[in-house]
Structure formats: structure tokens, C-alpha cells
N, C-alpha and C. Protein backbone atom coordinates (compact mmCIF):
# COMPACT_ATOMS: atom_id res chain seq x y z
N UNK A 1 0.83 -1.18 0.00
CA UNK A 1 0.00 0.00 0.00
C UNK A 1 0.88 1.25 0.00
N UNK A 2 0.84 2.44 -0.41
CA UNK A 2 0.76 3.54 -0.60
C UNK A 2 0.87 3.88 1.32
N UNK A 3 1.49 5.23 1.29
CA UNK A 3 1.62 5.47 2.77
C UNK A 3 -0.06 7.05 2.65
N UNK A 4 0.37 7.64 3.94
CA UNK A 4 -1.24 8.10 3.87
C UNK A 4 -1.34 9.66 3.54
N UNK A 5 -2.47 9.88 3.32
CA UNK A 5 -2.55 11.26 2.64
C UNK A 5 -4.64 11.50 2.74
N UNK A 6 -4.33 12.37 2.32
CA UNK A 6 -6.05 12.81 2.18
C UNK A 6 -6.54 12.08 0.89
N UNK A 7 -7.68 11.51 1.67
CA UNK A 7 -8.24 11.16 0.37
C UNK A 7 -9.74 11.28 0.35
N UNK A 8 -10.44 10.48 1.05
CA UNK A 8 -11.88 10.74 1.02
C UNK A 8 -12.64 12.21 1.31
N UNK A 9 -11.62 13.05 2.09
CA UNK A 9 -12.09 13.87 2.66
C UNK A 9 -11.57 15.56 1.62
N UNK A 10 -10.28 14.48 0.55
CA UNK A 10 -9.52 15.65 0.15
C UNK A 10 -10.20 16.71 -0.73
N UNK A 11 -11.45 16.37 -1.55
CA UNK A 11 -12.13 16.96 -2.40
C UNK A 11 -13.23 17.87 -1.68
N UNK A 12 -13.01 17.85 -0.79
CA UNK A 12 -14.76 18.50 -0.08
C UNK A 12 -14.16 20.02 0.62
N UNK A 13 -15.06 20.69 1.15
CA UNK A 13 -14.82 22.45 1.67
C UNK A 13 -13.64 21.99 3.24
N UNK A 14 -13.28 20.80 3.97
CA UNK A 14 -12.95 21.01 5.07
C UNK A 14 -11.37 21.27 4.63
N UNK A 15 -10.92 22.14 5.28
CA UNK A 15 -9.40 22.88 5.12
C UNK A 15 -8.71 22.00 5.41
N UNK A 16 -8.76 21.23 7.00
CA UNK A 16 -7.61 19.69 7.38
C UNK A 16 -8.28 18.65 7.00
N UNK A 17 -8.73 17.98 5.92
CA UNK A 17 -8.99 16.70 5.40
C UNK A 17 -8.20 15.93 7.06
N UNK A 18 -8.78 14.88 6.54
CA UNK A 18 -8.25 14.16 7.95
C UNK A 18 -7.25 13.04 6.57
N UNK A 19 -6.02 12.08 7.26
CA UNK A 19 -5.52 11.51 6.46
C UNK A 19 -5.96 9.94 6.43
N UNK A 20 -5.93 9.58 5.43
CA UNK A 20 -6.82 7.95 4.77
C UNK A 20 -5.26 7.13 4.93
N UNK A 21 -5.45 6.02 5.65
CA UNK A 21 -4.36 4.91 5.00
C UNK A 21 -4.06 4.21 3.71
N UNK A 22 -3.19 3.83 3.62
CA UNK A 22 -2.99 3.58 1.97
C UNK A 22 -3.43 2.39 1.57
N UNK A 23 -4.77 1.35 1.99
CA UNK A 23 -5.56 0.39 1.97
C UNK A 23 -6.69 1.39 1.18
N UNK A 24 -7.49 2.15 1.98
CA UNK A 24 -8.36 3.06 1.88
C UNK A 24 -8.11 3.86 0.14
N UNK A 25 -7.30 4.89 -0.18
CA UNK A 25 -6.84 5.24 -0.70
C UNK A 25 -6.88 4.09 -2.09
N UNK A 26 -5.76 2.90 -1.98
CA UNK A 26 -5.98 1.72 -3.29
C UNK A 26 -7.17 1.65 -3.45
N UNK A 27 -7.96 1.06 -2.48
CA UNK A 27 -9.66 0.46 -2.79
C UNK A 27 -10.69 1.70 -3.20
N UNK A 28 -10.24 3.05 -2.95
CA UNK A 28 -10.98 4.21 -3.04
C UNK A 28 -10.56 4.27 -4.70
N UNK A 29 -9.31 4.41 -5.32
CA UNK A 29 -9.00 4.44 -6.82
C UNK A 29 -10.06 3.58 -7.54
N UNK A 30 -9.23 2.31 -7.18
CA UNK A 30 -9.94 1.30 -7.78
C UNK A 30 -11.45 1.56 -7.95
N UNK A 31 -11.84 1.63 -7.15
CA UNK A 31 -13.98 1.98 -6.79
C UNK A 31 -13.10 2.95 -8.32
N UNK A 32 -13.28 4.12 -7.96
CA UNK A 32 -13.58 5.04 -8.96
C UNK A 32 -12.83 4.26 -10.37
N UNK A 33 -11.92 3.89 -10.80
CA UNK A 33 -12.05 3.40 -11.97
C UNK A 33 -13.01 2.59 -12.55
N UNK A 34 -13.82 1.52 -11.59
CA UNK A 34 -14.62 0.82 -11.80
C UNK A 34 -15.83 1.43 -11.73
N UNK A 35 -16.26 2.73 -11.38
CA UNK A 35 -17.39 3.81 -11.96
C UNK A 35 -17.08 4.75 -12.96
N UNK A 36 -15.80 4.86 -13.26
CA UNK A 36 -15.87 5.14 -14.69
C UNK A 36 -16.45 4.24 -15.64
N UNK A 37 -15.80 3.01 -15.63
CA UNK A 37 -15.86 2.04 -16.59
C UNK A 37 -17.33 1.75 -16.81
N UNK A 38 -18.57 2.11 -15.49
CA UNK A 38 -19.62 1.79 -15.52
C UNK A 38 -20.64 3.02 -16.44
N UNK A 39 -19.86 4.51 -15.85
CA UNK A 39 -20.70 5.67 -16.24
C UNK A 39 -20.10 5.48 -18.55
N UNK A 40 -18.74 4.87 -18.52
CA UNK A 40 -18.69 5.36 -19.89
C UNK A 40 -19.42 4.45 -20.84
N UNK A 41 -20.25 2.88 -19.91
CA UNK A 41 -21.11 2.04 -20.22
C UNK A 41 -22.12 2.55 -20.93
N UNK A 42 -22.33 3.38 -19.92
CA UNK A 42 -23.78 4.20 -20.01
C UNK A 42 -24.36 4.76 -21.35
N UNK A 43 -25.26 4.52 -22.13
CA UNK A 43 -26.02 5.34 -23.10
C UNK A 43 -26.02 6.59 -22.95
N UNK A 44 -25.42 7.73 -23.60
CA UNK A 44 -25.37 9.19 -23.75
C UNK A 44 -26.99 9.72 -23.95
N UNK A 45 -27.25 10.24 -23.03
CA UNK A 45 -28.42 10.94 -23.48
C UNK A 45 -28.34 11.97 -24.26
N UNK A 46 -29.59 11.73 -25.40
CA UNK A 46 -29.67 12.68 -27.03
C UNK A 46 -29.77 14.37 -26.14
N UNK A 47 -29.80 14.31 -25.13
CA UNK A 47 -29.86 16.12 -24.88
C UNK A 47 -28.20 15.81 -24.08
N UNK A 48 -27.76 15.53 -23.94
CA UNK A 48 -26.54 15.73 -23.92
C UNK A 48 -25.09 16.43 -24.62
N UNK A 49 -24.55 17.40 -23.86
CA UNK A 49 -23.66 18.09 -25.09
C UNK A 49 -22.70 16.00 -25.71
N UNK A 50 -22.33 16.63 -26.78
CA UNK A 50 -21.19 15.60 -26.93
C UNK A 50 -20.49 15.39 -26.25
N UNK A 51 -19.80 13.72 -26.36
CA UNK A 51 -18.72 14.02 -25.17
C UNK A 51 -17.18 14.67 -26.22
N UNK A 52 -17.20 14.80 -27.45
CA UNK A 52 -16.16 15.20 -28.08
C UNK A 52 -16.18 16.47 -28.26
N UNK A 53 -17.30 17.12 -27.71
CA UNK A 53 -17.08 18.85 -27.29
C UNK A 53 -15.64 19.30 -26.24
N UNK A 54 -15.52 18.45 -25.67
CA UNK A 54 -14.70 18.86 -24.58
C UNK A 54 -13.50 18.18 -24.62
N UNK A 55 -13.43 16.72 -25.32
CA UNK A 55 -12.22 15.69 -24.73
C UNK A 55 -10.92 15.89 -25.86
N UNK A 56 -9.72 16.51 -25.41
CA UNK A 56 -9.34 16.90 -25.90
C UNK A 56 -8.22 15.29 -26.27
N UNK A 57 -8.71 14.67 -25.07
CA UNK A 57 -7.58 13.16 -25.62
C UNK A 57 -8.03 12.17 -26.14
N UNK A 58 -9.42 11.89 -26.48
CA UNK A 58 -9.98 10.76 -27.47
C UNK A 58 -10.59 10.97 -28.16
N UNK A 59 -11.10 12.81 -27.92
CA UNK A 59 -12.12 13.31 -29.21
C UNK A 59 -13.39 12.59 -29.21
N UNK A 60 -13.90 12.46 -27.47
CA UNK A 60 -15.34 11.47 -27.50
C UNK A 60 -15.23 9.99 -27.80
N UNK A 61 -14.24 9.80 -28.18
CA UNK A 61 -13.92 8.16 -28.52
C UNK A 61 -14.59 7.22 -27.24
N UNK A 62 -15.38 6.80 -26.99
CA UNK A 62 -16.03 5.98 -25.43
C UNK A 62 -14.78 4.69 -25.64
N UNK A 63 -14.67 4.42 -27.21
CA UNK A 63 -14.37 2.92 -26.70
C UNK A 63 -12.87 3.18 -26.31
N UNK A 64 -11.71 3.88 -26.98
CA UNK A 64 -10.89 4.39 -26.28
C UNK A 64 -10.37 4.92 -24.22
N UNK A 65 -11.36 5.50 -23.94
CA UNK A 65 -11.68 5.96 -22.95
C UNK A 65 -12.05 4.07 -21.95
N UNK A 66 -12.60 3.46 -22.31
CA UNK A 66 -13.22 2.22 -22.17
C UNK A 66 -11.55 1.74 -21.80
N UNK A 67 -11.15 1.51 -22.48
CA UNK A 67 -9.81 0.85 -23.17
C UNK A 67 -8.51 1.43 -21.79
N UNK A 68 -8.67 3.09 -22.08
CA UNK A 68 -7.57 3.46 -20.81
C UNK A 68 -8.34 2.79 -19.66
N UNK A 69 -9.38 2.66 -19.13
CA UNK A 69 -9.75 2.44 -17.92
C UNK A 69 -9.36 1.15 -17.66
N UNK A 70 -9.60 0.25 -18.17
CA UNK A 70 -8.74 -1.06 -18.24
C UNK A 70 -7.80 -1.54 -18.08
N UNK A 71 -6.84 -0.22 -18.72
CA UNK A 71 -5.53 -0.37 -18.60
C UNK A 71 -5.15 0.24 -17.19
N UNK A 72 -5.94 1.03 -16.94
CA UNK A 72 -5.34 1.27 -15.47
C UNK A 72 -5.49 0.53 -14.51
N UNK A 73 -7.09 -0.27 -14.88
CA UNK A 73 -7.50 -1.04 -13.83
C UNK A 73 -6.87 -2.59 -13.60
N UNK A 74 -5.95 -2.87 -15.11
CA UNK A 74 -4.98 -4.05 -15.03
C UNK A 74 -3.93 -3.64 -14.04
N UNK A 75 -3.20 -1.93 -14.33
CA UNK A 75 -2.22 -1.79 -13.63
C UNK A 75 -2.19 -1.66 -11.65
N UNK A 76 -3.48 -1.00 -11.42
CA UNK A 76 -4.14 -0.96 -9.75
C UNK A 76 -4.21 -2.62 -9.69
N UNK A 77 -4.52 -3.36 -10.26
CA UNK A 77 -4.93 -4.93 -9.71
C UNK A 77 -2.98 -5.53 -9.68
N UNK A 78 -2.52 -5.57 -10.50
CA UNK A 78 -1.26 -5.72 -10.71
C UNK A 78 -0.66 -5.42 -9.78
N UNK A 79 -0.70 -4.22 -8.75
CA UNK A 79 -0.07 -3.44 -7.89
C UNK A 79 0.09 -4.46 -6.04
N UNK A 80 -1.30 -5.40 -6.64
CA UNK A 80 -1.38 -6.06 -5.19
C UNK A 80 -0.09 -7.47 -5.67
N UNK A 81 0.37 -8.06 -6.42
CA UNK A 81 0.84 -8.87 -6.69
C UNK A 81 2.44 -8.60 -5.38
N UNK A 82 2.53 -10.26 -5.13
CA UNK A 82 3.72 -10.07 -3.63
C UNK A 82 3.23 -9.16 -2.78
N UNK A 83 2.40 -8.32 -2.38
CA UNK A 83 1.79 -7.55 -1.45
C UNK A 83 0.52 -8.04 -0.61
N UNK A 84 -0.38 -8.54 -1.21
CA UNK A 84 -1.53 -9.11 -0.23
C UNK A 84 -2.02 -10.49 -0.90
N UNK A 85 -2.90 -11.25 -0.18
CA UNK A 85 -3.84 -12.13 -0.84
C UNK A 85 -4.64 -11.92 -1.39
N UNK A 86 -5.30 -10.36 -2.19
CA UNK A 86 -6.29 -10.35 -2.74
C UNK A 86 -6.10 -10.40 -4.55
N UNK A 87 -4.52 -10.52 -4.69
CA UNK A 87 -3.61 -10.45 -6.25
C UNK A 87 -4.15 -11.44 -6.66
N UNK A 88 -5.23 -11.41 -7.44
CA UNK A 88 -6.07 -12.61 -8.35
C UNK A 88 -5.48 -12.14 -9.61
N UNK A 89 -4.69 -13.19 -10.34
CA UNK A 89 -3.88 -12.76 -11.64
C UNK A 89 -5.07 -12.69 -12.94
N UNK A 90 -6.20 -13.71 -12.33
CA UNK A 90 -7.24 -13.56 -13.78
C UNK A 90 -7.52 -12.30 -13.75
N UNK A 91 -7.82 -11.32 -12.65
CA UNK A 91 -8.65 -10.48 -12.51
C UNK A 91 -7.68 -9.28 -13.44
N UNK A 92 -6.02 -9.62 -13.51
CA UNK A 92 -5.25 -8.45 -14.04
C UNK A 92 -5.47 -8.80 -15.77
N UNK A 93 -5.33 -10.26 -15.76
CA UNK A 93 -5.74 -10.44 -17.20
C UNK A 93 -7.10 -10.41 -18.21
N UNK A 94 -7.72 -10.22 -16.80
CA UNK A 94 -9.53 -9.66 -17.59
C UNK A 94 -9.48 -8.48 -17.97
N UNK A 95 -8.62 -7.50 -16.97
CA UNK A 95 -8.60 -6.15 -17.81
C UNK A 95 -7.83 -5.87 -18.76
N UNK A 96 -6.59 -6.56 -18.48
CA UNK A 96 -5.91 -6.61 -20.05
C UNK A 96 -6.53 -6.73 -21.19
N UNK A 97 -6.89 -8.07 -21.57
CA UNK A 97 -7.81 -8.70 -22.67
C UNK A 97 -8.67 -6.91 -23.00
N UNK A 98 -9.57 -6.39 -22.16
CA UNK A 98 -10.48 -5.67 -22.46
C UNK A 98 -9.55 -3.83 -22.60
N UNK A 99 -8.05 -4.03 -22.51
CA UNK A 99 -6.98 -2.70 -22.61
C UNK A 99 -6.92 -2.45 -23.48
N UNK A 100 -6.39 -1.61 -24.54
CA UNK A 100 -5.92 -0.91 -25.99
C UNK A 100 -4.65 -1.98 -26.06
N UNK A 101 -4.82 -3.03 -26.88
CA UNK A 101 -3.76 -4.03 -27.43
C UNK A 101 -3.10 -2.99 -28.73
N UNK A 102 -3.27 -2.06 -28.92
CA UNK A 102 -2.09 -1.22 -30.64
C UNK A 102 -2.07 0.30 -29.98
N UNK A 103 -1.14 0.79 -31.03
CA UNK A 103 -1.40 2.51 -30.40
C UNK A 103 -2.37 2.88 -31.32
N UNK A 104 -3.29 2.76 -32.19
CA UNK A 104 -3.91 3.33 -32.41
C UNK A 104 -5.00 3.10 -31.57
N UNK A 105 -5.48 2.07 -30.60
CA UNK A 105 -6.62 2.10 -29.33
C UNK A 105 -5.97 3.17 -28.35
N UNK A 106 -5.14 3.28 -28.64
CA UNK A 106 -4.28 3.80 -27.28
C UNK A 106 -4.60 5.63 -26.83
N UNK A 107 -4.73 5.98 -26.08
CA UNK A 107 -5.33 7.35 -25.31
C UNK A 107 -3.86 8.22 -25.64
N UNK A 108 -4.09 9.26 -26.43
CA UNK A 108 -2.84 10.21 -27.04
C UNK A 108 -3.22 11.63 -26.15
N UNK A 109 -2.38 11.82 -25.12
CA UNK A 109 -2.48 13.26 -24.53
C UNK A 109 -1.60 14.29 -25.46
N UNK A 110 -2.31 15.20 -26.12
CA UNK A 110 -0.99 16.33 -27.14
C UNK A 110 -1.19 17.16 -25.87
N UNK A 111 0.17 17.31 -26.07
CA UNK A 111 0.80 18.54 -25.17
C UNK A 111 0.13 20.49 -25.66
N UNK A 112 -0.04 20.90 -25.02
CA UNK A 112 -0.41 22.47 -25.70
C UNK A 112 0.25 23.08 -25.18
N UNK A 113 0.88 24.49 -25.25
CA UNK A 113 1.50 25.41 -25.17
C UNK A 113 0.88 26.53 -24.72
């Protein structure tokens, strides 16, 4: 694990966040990658701006976006390996399989000036 820092508390109006252990913190990432992966599931509603109005790194691409989340979520699962009993290796290779296998799946951040 990660040593400790603000986390649950770090986004909200209180000035001293209180500090999260680095159990808290992994399983808190993880959750949120795994509600990305759920919200970019999701059917876009037709009154919705685009999502390629704004995304300046996939240009709205979902399945791209789909693809990084995967890849991160292989690399957070990966992270428990020699560290705890919860390092289930299928679970790193389910998100693989479902990662950007070429660079053209692959999430391109351009730099701006």
C-alpha cells in the first residue's frame, strides 16, 4: 500500500482533510475506476452536449476511454501482486484482454502550449 494522505475527505470544503491509510486510498482508486468504466457504459443521453465537445484526448472516442480504464484497472490490480492475498492474476488479465492491445486504441495526450 501507498503510505497516507487525504483522500476521502480531500475533495470537499474542510481545510484539514483528515488523512486515509494507503488500503483506503488503493480500494478508493480502484472503486472510482470501476465507476468510470460503468458511467462510460452508459447510453449518452440525445440532450446531452457531446462528449467530443470537450475531450481533448480521445475526441469522445467511449471505446478508447473504455480501453484506458482497463488499462489502469490491469495496472491498480497488478499493484497487489507479492503484497496481499487479494492479487487474483485472472482479474489483471480480464482487464488486459479488455486494454488498448495497438497505439492506435491507445489514449494520445498532445501537449499544448
Amino acid at each position: 500500500w501507498y503510505g497516507e494522505m487525504p483522500y476521502t475527505e480531500a475533495l470537499g470544503t474542510i481545510i484539514t482533510p483528515k488523512f486515509d491509510g494507503g488500503k483506503v486510498i488503493f480500494e478508493g482508486c480502484l472503486a472510482d475506476i470501476d465507476k468510470a468504466i460503468e458511467y462510460f457504459n452508459m447510453t449518452q443521453p440525445g440532450t446531452a452536449a457531446p462528449l467530443s465537445a470537450g475531450d481533448s484526448w480521445n475526441g469522445g472516442d467511449v471505446s478508447k476511454w473504455l480501453k484506458m480504464c482497463y488499462g489502469l484497472k490491469a495496472r491498480w490490480l497488478n499493484n497487489l501482486s507479492k503484497k496481499s492475498a487479494l492479487y487474483k492474476p485472472d482479474d489483471v488479465l480480464a482487464a488486459l484482454n479488455k486494454a488498448a492491445n495497438s497505439v492506435g486504441e491507445s489514449t494520445v495526450i498532445a501537449h499544448m502550449e
